Coordinates of C-alpha atoms in Angstrom, one line a residue:
X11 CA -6.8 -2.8 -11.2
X12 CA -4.6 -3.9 -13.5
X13 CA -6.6 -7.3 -14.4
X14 CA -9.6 -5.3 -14.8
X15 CA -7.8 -3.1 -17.1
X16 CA -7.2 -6.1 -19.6
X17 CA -9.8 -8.5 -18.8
X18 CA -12.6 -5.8 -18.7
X19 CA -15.4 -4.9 -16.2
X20 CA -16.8 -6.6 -13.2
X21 CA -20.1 -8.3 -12.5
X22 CA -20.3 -8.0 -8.7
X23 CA -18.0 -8.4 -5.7
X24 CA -16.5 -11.8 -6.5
X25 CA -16.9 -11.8 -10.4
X26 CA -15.8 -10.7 -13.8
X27 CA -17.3 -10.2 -16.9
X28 CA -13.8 -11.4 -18.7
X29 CA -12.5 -14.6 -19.8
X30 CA -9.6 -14.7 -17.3
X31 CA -11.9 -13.1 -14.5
X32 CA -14.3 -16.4 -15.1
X33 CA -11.7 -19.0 -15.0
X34 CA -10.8 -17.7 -12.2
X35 CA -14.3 -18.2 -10.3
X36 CA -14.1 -21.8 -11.0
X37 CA -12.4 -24.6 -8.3
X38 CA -8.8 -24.3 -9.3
X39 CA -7.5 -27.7 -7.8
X40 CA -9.1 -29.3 -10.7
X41 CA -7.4 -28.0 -13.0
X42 CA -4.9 -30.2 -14.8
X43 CA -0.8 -28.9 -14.8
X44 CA 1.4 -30.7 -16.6
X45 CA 4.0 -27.6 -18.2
X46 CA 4.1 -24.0 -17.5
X47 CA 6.2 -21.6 -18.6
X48 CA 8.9 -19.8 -15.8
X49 CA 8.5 -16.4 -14.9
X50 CA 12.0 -15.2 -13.9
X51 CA 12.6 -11.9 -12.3
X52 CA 14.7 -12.6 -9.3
X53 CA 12.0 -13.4 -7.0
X54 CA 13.8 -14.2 -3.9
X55 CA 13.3 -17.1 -1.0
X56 CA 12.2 -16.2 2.1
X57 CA 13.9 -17.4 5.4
X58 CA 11.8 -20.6 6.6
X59 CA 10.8 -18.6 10.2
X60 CA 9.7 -15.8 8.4
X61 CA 7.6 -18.4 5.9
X62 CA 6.0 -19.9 9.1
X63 CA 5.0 -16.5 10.9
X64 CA 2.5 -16.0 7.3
X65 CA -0.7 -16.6 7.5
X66 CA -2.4 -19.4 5.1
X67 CA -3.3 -17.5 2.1
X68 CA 0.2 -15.5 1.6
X69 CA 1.6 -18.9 2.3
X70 CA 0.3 -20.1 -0.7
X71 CA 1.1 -16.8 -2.6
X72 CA 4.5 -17.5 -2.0
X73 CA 5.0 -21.0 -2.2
X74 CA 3.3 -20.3 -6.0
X75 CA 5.6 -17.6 -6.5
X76 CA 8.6 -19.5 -5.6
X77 CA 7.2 -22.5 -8.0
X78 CA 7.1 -20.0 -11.1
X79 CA 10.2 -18.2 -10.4
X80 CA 12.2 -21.7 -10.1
X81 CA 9.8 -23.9 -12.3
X82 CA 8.8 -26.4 -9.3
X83 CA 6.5 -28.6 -10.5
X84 CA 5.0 -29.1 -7.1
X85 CA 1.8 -30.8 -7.5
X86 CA 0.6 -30.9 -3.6
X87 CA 0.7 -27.4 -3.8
X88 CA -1.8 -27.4 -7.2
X89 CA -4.1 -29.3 -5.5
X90 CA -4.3 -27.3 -2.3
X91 CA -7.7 -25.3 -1.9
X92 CA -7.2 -21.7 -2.5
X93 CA -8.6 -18.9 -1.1
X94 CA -12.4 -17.2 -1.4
X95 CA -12.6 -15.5 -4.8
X96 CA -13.0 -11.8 -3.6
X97 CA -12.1 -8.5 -5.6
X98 CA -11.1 -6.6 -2.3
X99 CA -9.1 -9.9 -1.2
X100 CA -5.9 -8.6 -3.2
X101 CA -3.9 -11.5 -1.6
X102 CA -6.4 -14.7 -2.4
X103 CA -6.9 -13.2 -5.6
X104 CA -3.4 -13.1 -6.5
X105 CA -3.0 -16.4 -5.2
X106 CA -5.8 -17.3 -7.9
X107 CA -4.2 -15.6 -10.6
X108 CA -1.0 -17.4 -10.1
X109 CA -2.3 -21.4 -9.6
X110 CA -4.2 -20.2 -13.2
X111 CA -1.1 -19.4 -14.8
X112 CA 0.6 -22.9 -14.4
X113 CA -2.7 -24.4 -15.7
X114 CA -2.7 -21.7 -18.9
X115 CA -0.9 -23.7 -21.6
X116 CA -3.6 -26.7 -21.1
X117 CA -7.0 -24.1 -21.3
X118 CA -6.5 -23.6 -24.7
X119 CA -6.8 -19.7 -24.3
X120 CA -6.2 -17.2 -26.9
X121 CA -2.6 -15.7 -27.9
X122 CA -3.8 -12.4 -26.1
X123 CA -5.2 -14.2 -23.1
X124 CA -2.1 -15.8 -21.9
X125 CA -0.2 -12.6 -23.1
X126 CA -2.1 -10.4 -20.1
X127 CA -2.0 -13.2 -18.0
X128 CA 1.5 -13.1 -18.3
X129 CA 1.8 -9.7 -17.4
X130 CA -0.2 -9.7 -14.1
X131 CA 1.5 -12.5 -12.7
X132 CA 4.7 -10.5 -13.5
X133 CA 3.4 -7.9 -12.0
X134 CA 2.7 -10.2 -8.7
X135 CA 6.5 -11.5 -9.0
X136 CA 8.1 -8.4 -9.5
X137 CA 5.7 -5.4 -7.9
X138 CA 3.0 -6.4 -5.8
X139 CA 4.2 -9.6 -3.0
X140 CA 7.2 -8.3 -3.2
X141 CA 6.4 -4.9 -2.0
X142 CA 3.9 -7.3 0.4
X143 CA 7.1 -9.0 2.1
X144 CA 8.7 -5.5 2.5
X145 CA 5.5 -4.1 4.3
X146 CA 5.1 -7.3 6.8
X147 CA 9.0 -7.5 7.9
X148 CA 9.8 -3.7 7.1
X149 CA 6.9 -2.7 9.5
X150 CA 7.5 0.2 11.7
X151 CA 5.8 3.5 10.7
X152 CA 9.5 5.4 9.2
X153 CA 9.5 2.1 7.4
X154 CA 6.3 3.6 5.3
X155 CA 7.9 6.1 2.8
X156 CA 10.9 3.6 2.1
X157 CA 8.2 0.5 1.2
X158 CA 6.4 2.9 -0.8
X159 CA 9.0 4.0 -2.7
X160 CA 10.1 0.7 -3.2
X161 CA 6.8 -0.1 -4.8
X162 CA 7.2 2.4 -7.3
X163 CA 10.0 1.9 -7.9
X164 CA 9.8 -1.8 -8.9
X165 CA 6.4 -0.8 -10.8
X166 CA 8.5 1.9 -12.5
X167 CA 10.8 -0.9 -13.9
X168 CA 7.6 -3.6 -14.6
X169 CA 6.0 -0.8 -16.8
X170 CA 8.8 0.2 -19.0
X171 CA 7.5 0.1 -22.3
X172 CA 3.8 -0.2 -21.3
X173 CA 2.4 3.1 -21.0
X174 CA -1.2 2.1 -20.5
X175 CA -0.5 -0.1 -17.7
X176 CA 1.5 2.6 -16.1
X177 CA -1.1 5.1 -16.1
X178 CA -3.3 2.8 -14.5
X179 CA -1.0 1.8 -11.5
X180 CA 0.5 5.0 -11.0
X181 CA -3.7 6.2 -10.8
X182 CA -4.0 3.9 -8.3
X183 CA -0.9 4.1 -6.2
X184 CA -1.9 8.1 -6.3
X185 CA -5.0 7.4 -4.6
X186 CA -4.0 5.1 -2.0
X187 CA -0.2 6.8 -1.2
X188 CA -0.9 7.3 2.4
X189 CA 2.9 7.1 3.1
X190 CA 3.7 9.9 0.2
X191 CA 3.6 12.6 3.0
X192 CA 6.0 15.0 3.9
X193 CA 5.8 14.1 7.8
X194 CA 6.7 10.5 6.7
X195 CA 9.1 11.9 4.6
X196 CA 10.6 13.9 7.7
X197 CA 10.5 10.6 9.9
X198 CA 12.3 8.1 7.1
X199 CA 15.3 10.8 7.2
X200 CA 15.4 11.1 10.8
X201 CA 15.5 6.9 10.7
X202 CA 18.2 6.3 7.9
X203 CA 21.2 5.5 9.2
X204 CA 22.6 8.0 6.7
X205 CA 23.7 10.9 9.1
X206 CA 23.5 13.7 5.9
X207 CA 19.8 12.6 5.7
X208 CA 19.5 12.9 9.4
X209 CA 20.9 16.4 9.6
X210 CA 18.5 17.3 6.6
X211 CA 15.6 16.5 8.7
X212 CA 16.5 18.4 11.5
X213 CA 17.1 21.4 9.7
X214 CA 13.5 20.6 7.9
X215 CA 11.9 20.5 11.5
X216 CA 13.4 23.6 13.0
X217 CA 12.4 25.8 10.1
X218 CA 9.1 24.3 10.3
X219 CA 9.6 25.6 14.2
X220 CA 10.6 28.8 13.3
X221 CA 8.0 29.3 10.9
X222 CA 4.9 28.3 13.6
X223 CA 6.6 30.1 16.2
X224 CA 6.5 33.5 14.4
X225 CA 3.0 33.2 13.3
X226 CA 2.0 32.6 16.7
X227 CA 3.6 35.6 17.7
X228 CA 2.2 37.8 15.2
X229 CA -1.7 36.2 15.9
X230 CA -1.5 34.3 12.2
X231 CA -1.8 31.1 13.8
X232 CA -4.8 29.4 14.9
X233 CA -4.0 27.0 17.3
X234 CA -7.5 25.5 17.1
X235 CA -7.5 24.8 13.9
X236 CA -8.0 21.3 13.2
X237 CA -5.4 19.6 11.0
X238 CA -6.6 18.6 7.5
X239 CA -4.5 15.6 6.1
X240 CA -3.9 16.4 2.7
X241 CA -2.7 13.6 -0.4
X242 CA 0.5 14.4 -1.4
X243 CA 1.2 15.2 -4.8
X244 CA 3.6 11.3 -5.7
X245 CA 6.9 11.9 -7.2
X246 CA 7.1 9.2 -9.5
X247 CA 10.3 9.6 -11.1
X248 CA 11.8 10.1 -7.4
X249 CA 15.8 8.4 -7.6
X250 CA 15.4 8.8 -3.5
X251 CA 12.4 8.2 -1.2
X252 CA 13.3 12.1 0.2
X253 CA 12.3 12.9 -3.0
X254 CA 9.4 11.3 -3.3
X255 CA 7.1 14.4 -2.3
X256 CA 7.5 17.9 -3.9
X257 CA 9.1 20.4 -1.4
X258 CA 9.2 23.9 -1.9
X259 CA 10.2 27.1 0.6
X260 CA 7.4 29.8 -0.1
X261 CA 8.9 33.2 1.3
X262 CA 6.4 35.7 2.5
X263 CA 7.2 39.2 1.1
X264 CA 4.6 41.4 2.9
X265 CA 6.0 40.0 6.5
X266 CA 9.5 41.5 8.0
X267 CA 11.7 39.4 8.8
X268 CA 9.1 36.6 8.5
X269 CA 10.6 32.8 7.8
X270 CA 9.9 31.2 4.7
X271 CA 7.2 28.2 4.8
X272 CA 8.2 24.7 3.8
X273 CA 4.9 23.8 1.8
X274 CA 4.7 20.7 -0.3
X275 CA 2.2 19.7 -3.4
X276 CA -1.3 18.1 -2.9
X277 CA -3.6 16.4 -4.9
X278 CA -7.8 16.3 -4.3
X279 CA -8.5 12.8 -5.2
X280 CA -11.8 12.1 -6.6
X281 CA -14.6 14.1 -7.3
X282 CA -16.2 16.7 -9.9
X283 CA -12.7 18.3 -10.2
X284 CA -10.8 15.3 -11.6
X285 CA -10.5 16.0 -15.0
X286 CA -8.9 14.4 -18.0
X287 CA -7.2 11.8 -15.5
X288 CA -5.3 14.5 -14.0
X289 CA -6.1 15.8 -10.3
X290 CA -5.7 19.4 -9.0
X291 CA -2.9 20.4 -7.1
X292 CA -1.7 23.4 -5.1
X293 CA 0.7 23.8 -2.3
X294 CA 0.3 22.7 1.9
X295 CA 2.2 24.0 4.1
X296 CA 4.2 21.5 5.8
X297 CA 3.4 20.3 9.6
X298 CA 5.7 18.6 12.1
X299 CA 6.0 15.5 12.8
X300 CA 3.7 13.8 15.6
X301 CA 7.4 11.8 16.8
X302 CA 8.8 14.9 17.0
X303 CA 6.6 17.5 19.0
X304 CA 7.7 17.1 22.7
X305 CA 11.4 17.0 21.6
X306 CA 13.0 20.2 22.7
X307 CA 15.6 21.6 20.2
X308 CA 18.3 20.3 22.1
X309 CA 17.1 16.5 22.2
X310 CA 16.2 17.1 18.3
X311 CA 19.4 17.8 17.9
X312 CA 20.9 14.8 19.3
X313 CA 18.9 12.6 16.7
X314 CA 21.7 13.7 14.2
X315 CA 24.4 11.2 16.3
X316 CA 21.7 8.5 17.0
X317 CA 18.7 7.3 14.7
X318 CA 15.0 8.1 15.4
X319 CA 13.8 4.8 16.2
X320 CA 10.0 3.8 16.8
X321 CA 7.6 1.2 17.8
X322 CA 4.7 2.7 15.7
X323 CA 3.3 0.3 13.2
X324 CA 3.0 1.2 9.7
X325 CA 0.9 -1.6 8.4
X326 CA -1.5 -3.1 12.0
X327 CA -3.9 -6.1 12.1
X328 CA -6.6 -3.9 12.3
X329 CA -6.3 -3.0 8.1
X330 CA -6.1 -6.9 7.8
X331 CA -9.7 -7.1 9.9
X332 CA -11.1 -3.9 7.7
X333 CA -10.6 -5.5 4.1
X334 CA -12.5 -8.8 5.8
X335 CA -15.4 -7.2 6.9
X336 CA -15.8 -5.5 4.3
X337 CA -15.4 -8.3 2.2
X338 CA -18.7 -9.8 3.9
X339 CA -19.9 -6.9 3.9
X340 CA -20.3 -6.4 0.3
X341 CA -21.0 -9.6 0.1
X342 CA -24.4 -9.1 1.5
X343 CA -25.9 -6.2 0.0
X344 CA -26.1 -4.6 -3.3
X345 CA -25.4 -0.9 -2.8
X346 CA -22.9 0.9 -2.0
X347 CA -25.2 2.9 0.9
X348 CA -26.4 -0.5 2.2
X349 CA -23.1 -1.9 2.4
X350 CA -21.4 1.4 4.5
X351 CA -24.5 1.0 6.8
X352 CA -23.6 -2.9 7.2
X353 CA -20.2 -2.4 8.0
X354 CA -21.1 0.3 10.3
X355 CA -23.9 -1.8 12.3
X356 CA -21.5 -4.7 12.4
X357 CA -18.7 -2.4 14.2
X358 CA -21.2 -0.9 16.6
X359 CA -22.3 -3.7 17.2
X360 CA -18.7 -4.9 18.5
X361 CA -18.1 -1.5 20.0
X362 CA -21.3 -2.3 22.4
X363 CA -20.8 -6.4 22.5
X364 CA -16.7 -6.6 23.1
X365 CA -16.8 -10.3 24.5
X366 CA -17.0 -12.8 21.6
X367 CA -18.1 -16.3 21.5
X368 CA -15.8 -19.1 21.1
X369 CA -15.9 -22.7 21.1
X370 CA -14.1 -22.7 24.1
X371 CA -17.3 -21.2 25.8
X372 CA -18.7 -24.2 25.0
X373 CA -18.7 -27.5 26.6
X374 CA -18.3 -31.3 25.1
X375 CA -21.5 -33.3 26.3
X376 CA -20.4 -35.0 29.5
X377 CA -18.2 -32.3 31.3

């Protein structure tokens, strides 16, 4: 998003209508590197075990990364094939971005050219694989809120000064801030090895208790009722990730004796109602956590001496396979209705087929 914002619109799934965006289409191993300027902003090594577990493509995302931040003129790694050119391919395409920059001073481009290039490899360093090693290695699902509002925050600090480029990340990180929730929130806190935070979060769970319980009581519940996940409202300028969603206690004057509500501020992304960049809000009232429904009191309780801890992922293979195929996907049809049908034929059709071939169903001639 923030290479289309400088570099202008797109022309289809793997192509830009920009200068940058066409370089970038082109077979990067031929392109000739003999001085590029560092990028320093503390991008830091990774062990070697935890290079080898990475998969091809974010191997090369970081080997680049490591050659800008340390000015490694590594020239077996500038000739190495990079991955498909592909818009929804965020981590090829930032592995593209970067093998352009340490060809830039020898493409003759414009003053402005290499200035925004500049600035979204920056942002690669300093934001975006950065955030991508936290997700990977920082992986269980109370990991979420913390990664998320280390994101920010390190997008916070890359657009000091640039207030275009922070409305259009802060747009985006709105509209895709699954882990801005309150029941993240709630699960972080119970996690954090800070016992204050802990306590919090029990005493946020029991009113929430308190709360459901009386309505049930008095008939205002509907147990039925299916829950509607809502988009929180994203704190930007949170100094904590606890403070990364708006809380409020709403207290219900027409009820005696009633408990006040924990609600917390949502956003309706998309659609006729976004107006002037800004999306409507109003106030949710605040669900328990899934990891902490069959807890009694007592064992909820005991959380405040010994940290939640769970195997859930927050980031699973499955996302991984879901930006691929759609990345064929798209790949084969034109329109938007055509390529939702495609994806959904092509995951029927594995639903109905689950035994794939291999080339180990195969054999060599003679066996």
């Amino acid at each position: 998003h923030l290479f289309r914002f400088y570099d202008g619109t797109t022309t289809g799934p793997d192509s830009f209508a920009g200068p940058l965006g066409k370089l970038l289409a082109q077979d990067l191993r031929l392109l000739p590197v003999t001085k590029f300027k560092p990028i320093r902003v503390g991008f830091k090594r990774q062990p070697d075990e935890v290079v080898k577990n990475m998969s091809n493509d974010c191997q090369y995302l970081y080997k680049m990364c490591v050659a800008i931040e340390e000015e490694n003129y590594d020239m077996k790694l500038f000739k190495k094939q990079v991955g498909v050119m592909m818009q929804a391919r965020w981590l090829t395409f930032a592995g593209r971005v970067t093998r352009l920059w340490v060809s830039a001073q020898q493409l003759n481009l414009s003053a402005v050219n290499i200035e925004v290039l500049e600035r979204v490899v920056t942002f690669i360093l300093q934001s975006y694989f950065k955030s991508f090693c936290e997700i990977k290695y920082k992986s269980t699902v109370t990991d979420g809120v913390v990664n998320l509002f280390n994101y920010v925050k390190s997008t916070r600090e890359f657009s000091t000064g640039h207030e275009d480029e922070r409305k259009v990340l802060y747009k985006t990180i709105q509209q895709n801030a699954h882990f801005a929730h309150p029941t993240h929130v709630i699960n972080a806190m119970l996690a954090d090895q800070d016992q204050k935070k802990r306590q919090s979060a029990i005493n946020i769970t029991l009113d929430i208790r308190r709360a459901k319980e009386y309505d049930m009581e008095q008939g205002l519940y509907r147990t039925k009722d299916i829950y509607k996940y809502r988009v929180a409202a994203v704190n930007f300028e949170a100094p904590h990730y606890s403070d990364i969603v708006f809380f409020k206690y709403k207290k219900r004057k027409n009820l005696r004796n009633a408990p006040d509500v924990l609600e917390f501020m949502a956003v309706k992304i998309g659609g006729k109602d976004e107006k002037d960049g800004k999306l409507p809000r109003d106030w949710v009232r605040v669900e328990e956590s899934p990891l902490t429904m069959n807890l009694s009191d007592e064992e909820l309780d005991l959380l405040k001496d010994t940290p939640l801890v769970s195997d859930f992922p927050c980031h699973s293979q499955s996302v991984e396979h879901g930006v691929a195929l759609t990345t064929r996907c798209v790949k084969r049809r034109r329109t938007e209705e055509n390529q939702l049908k495609s994806i959904y034929q092509t995951q029927d059709a594995r639903r109905r087929n689950p035994a794939r071939v291999t080339y180990n169903n195969y054999s060599s001639p003679g066996q």
